[in-house]
Amino acid sequence: MSRKAGVSEEISQEEQELFRLTRVWFTTFNLDTIHSLDGGKTPSVTFKTSPRRLRMLCNHTLCTPTDLRLFAQVELNVMRVSIYASLPSSSTLLELDAMERQISSAVQGASIDLDLWLEEWAALGAKHIHQQDNIDTLNMRVQHAYALLTIHLRALSVGSIENIAAMTFSQQGLAQAAQQATVKHLKLILTRNHNAQQDNEQLPTDRPYLANFRHAMRFVWAKCAFSVLLVLRLGVLLKEPCQTMLEHIHDARELLAELQRAGGSEVRYTHILASSIEKSERAVDQQQTPGPRQSLTTQSTTDVSEINMHDTTSTLRSVGGSSVAHHDLSPLETYVPQELRLEWAFPGLNLYYLPLDWQELFTEFGAVF
């Protein structure tokens, strides 16, 4: 069914119908894969051939810019499925060094494949849409950053260690790489294009990715809320400088303002953004003014209702062979909104930081005595 663009011969009704069915099938497959990768659902369809073959459809006369975006995302999600499958299972009986080598090899290979995907599809978009700097390329860069951050976090989860302080050097490197990708993801979402708004005065913002955000599907709203929460949380867990954290908070506030301006029906995700910002500001204040960690009894009722990270009856974590209550963690570390916990399966929301060096831990309580 492949044709070179620009072919003037008449397309039969049968071929038009086949292309429409192809479009519908890949749209359905893409949604199913998204809910499998990021929603924890069992996939209904599996892709048994090379996703690169989709590129042949880009040459068809009926192929539109929307189709290009669809085919690119389908290929990316099939790649993500393959990359996740290449990671060792947490139940695999491997020595730590061997497991970390296998994880490192898989992640490095995945990063190369994702970079190639972005480069090649950006070139395809420029060829078929005849625009070098367009919204489609920006969308691909956003998806590329999101794929990188989720792959690093999925690789980090293989070791089943949630406490950053207890992780090996290699595992902490994965967390840092995930943070870099998350920050890049947020920066790309906030990319400005002043010319675009001048060319189309009806656009509500000069940020192309957010221009039509009110019509985005629920997953896109959830992904935004998740990525911002992750930027702020990892910034605190990885002990980033206060100035860097303030920059993250500034970007998060800009995104919140854009989403509030966009409107739409997914108001609960803007509430998650607002709560994430509030809790991160409190965490930065505590960094600037060292003192005892806040107890749950001093938090608001809303905070307490949002804290149940895995189970309402599970209030203890195992850290270095000892049990650590949730009140030893900051509100930002324990904040896992129900929408992200029950409806989606985003990785990394269980991470926290608790020093294993008891001297370091008790210095936080020095002001009390």
GROMACS .gro file of N, CA and C in nm, residues 263-330:
model
  204
  263GLY      N    1  -0.761   2.576   3.067
  263GLY     CA    2  -0.891   2.523   3.104
  263GLY      C    3  -0.900   2.375   3.075
  264GLY      N    4  -1.017   2.328   3.040
  264GLY     CA    5  -1.036   2.185   3.017
  264GLY      C    6  -1.100   2.118   3.137
  265SER      N    7  -1.121   1.988   3.124
  265SER     CA    8  -1.196   1.914   3.227
  265SER      C    9  -1.107   1.845   3.329
  266GLU      N   10  -0.974   1.844   3.308
  266GLU     CA   11  -0.885   1.770   3.397
  266GLU      C   12  -0.828   1.860   3.507
  267VAL      N   13  -0.919   1.925   3.582
  267VAL     CA   14  -0.878   2.020   3.684
  267VAL      C   15  -0.798   1.952   3.795
  268ARG      N   16  -0.827   1.825   3.821
  268ARG     CA   17  -0.760   1.756   3.932
  268ARG      C   18  -0.608   1.750   3.912
  269TYR      N   19  -0.563   1.749   3.786
  269TYR     CA   20  -0.419   1.743   3.762
  269TYR      C   21  -0.352   1.878   3.786
  270THR      N   22  -0.426   1.987   3.767
  270THR     CA   23  -0.370   2.118   3.804
  270THR      C   24  -0.362   2.129   3.956
  271HIS      N   25  -0.454   2.064   4.027
  271HIS     CA   26  -0.447   2.062   4.173
  271HIS      C   27  -0.324   1.984   4.220
  272ILE      N   28  -0.291   1.876   4.149
  272ILE     CA   29  -0.171   1.799   4.183
  272ILE      C   30  -0.047   1.885   4.163
  273LEU      N   31  -0.044   1.960   4.052
  273LEU     CA   32   0.069   2.050   4.027
  273LEU      C   33   0.083   2.153   4.139
  274ALA      N   34  -0.030   2.212   4.179
  274ALA     CA   35  -0.026   2.314   4.284
  274ALA      C   36   0.024   2.255   4.416
  275SER      N   37  -0.023   2.135   4.450
  275SER     CA   38   0.020   2.070   4.574
  275SER      C   39   0.169   2.035   4.568
  276SER      N   40   0.214   1.989   4.453
  276SER     CA   41   0.356   1.954   4.438
  276SER      C   42   0.445   2.077   4.459
  277ILE      N   43   0.402   2.188   4.402
  277ILE     CA   44   0.479   2.313   4.417
  277ILE      C   45   0.482   2.357   4.562
  278GLU      N   46   0.366   2.352   4.627
  278GLU     CA   47   0.359   2.395   4.768
  278GLU      C   48   0.451   2.310   4.856
  279LYS      N   49   0.449   2.180   4.836
  279LYS     CA   50   0.530   2.091   4.920
  279LYS      C   51   0.679   2.107   4.890
  280SER      N   52   0.712   2.133   4.765
  280SER     CA   53   0.853   2.152   4.732
  280SER      C   54   0.905   2.283   4.790
  281GLU      N   55   0.823   2.385   4.793
  281GLU     CA   56   0.863   2.512   4.855
  281GLU      C   57   0.890   2.492   5.004
  282ARG      N   58   0.807   2.412   5.069
  282ARG     CA   59   0.829   2.383   5.210
  282ARG      C   60   0.959   2.304   5.229
  283ALA      N   61   0.987   2.213   5.137
  283ALA     CA   62   1.111   2.134   5.147
  283ALA      C   63   1.233   2.223   5.129
  284VAL      N   64   1.226   2.319   5.037
  284VAL     CA   65   1.338   2.411   5.017
  284VAL      C   66   1.356   2.499   5.140
  285ASP      N   67   1.245   2.544   5.197
  285ASP     CA   68   1.254   2.625   5.319
  285ASP      C   69   1.323   2.548   5.431
  286GLN      N   70   1.293   2.417   5.441
  286GLN     CA   71   1.357   2.335   5.543
  286GLN      C   72   1.506   2.318   5.515
  287GLN      N   73   1.543   2.312   5.386
  287GLN     CA   74   1.685   2.302   5.352
  287GLN      C   75   1.760   2.430   5.391
  288GLN      N   76   1.694   2.543   5.369
  288GLN     CA   77   1.757   2.670   5.398
  288GLN      C   78   1.760   2.699   5.548
  289THR      N   79   1.661   2.643   5.622
  289THR     CA   80   1.655   2.659   5.766
  289THR      C   81   1.649   2.521   5.829
  290PRO      N   82   1.764   2.454   5.849
  290PRO     CA   83   1.765   2.317   5.901
  290PRO      C   84   1.693   2.308   6.035
  291GLY      N   85   1.618   2.201   6.047
  291GLY     CA   86   1.544   2.177   6.171
  291GLY      C   87   1.489   2.037   6.170
  292PRO      N   88   1.411   2.000   6.269
  292PRO     CA   89   1.356   1.864   6.273
  292PRO      C   90   1.260   1.840   6.159
  293ARG      N   91   1.257   1.717   6.108
  293ARG     CA   92   1.161   1.681   6.004
  293ARG      C   93   1.020   1.693   6.059
  294GLN      N   94   0.929   1.733   5.972
  294GLN     CA   95   0.792   1.756   6.014
  294GLN      C   96   0.721   1.624   6.039
  295SER      N   97   0.649   1.618   6.147
  295SER     CA   98   0.572   1.498   6.180
  295SER      C   99   0.438   1.501   6.109
  296LEU      N  100   0.381   1.385   6.090
  296LEU     CA  101   0.250   1.377   6.026
  296LEU      C  102   0.145   1.450   6.107
  297THR      N  103   0.164   1.456   6.237
  297THR     CA  104   0.063   1.519   6.320
  297THR      C  105   0.055   1.668   6.296
  298THR      N  106   0.158   1.727   6.233
  298THR     CA  107   0.157   1.871   6.206
  298THR      C  108   0.112   1.902   6.066
  299GLN      N  109   0.083   1.798   5.986
  299GLN     CA  110   0.039   1.821   5.850
  299GLN      C  111  -0.112   1.837   5.845
  300SER      N  112  -0.158   1.893   5.733
  300SER     CA  113  -0.301   1.912   5.717
  300SER      C  114  -0.370   1.779   5.692
  301THR      N  115  -0.501   1.778   5.712
  301THR     CA  116  -0.578   1.656   5.688
  301THR      C  117  -0.565   1.612   5.543
  302THR      N  118  -0.558   1.708   5.451
  302THR     CA  119  -0.544   1.675   5.309
  302THR      C  120  -0.416   1.599   5.285
  303ASP      N  121  -0.305   1.644   5.344
  303ASP     CA  122  -0.178   1.576   5.326
  303ASP      C  123  -0.184   1.433   5.373
  304VAL      N  124  -0.244   1.413   5.492
  304VAL     CA  125  -0.251   1.278   5.549
  304VAL      C  126  -0.331   1.185   5.460
  305SER      N  127  -0.439   1.236   5.400
  305SER     CA  128  -0.523   1.151   5.315
  305SER      C  129  -0.453   1.113   5.187
  306GLU      N  130  -0.348   1.190   5.147
  306GLU     CA  131  -0.279   1.162   5.021
  306GLU      C  132  -0.156   1.075   5.041
  307ILE      N  133  -0.123   1.039   5.165
  307ILE     CA  134   0.006   0.979   5.191
  307ILE      C  135   0.011   0.830   5.166
  308ASN      N  136  -0.102   0.760   5.173
  308ASN     CA  137  -0.101   0.615   5.162
  308ASN      C  138  -0.038   0.573   5.031
  309MET      N  139   0.089   0.538   5.032
  309MET     CA  140   0.163   0.516   4.909
  309MET      C  141   0.135   0.380   4.848
  310HIS      N  142   0.114   0.278   4.930
  310HIS     CA  143   0.090   0.145   4.879
  310HIS      C  144  -0.036   0.084   4.941
  311ASP      N  145  -0.054   0.103   5.070
  311ASP     CA  146  -0.162   0.036   5.138
  311ASP      C  147  -0.195   0.117   5.263
  312THR      N  148  -0.323   0.134   5.295
  312THR     CA  149  -0.360   0.215   5.410
  312THR      C  150  -0.313   0.154   5.540
  313THR      N  151  -0.286   0.025   5.542
  313THR     CA  152  -0.241  -0.039   5.665
  313THR      C  153  -0.090  -0.047   5.672
  314SER      N  154  -0.022  -0.007   5.563
  314SER     CA  155   0.124  -0.014   5.561
  314SER      C  156   0.182   0.123   5.588
  315THR      N  157   0.234   0.145   5.707
  315THR     CA  158   0.287   0.276   5.744
  315THR      C  159   0.435   0.271   5.771
  316LEU      N  160   0.499   0.156   5.746
  316LEU     CA  161   0.641   0.145   5.773
  316LEU      C  162   0.715   0.105   5.648
  317ARG      N  163   0.838   0.151   5.635
  317ARG     CA  164   0.928   0.109   5.528
  317ARG      C  165   1.044   0.035   5.591
  318SER      N  166   1.104  -0.054   5.512
  318SER     CA  167   1.223  -0.122   5.560
  318SER      C  168   1.345  -0.055   5.501
  319VAL      N  169   1.431  -0.001   5.585
  319VAL     CA  170   1.551   0.069   5.540
  319VAL      C  171   1.670   0.015   5.617
  320GLY      N  172   1.762  -0.051   5.543
  320GLY     CA  173   1.882  -0.101   5.607
  320GLY      C  174   1.854  -0.195   5.722
  321GLY      N  175   1.745  -0.272   5.709
  321GLY     CA  176   1.713  -0.370   5.812
  321GLY      C  177   1.630  -0.313   5.925
  322SER      N  178   1.599  -0.183   5.925
  322SER     CA  179   1.518  -0.124   6.031
  322SER      C  180   1.392  -0.064   5.971
  323SER      N  181   1.290  -0.049   6.054
  323SER     CA  182   1.164   0.007   6.008
  323SER      C  183   1.164   0.157   6.026
  324VAL      N  184   1.116   0.228   5.925
  324VAL     CA  185   1.114   0.374   5.929
  324VAL      C  186   0.972   0.420   5.903
  325ALA      N  187   0.916   0.492   5.997
  325ALA     CA  188   0.778   0.540   5.982
  325ALA      C  189   0.773   0.652   5.880
  326HIS      N  190   0.655   0.673   5.820
  326HIS     CA  191   0.639   0.779   5.720
  326HIS      C  192   0.667   0.916   5.778
  327HIS      N  193   0.651   0.935   5.912
  327HIS     CA  194   0.672   1.070   5.964
  327HIS      C  195   0.821   1.106   5.967
  328ASP      N  196   0.910   1.011   5.931
  328ASP     CA  197   1.052   1.044   5.917
  328ASP      C  198   1.080   1.104   5.780
  329LEU      N  199   0.981   1.108   5.693
  329LEU     CA  200   0.998   1.160   5.558
  329LEU      C  201   0.926   1.293   5.543
  330SER      N  202   0.972   1.374   5.449
  330SER     CA  203   0.910   1.505   5.428
  330SER      C  204   0.778   1.488   5.354
   0.00000   0.00000   0.00000
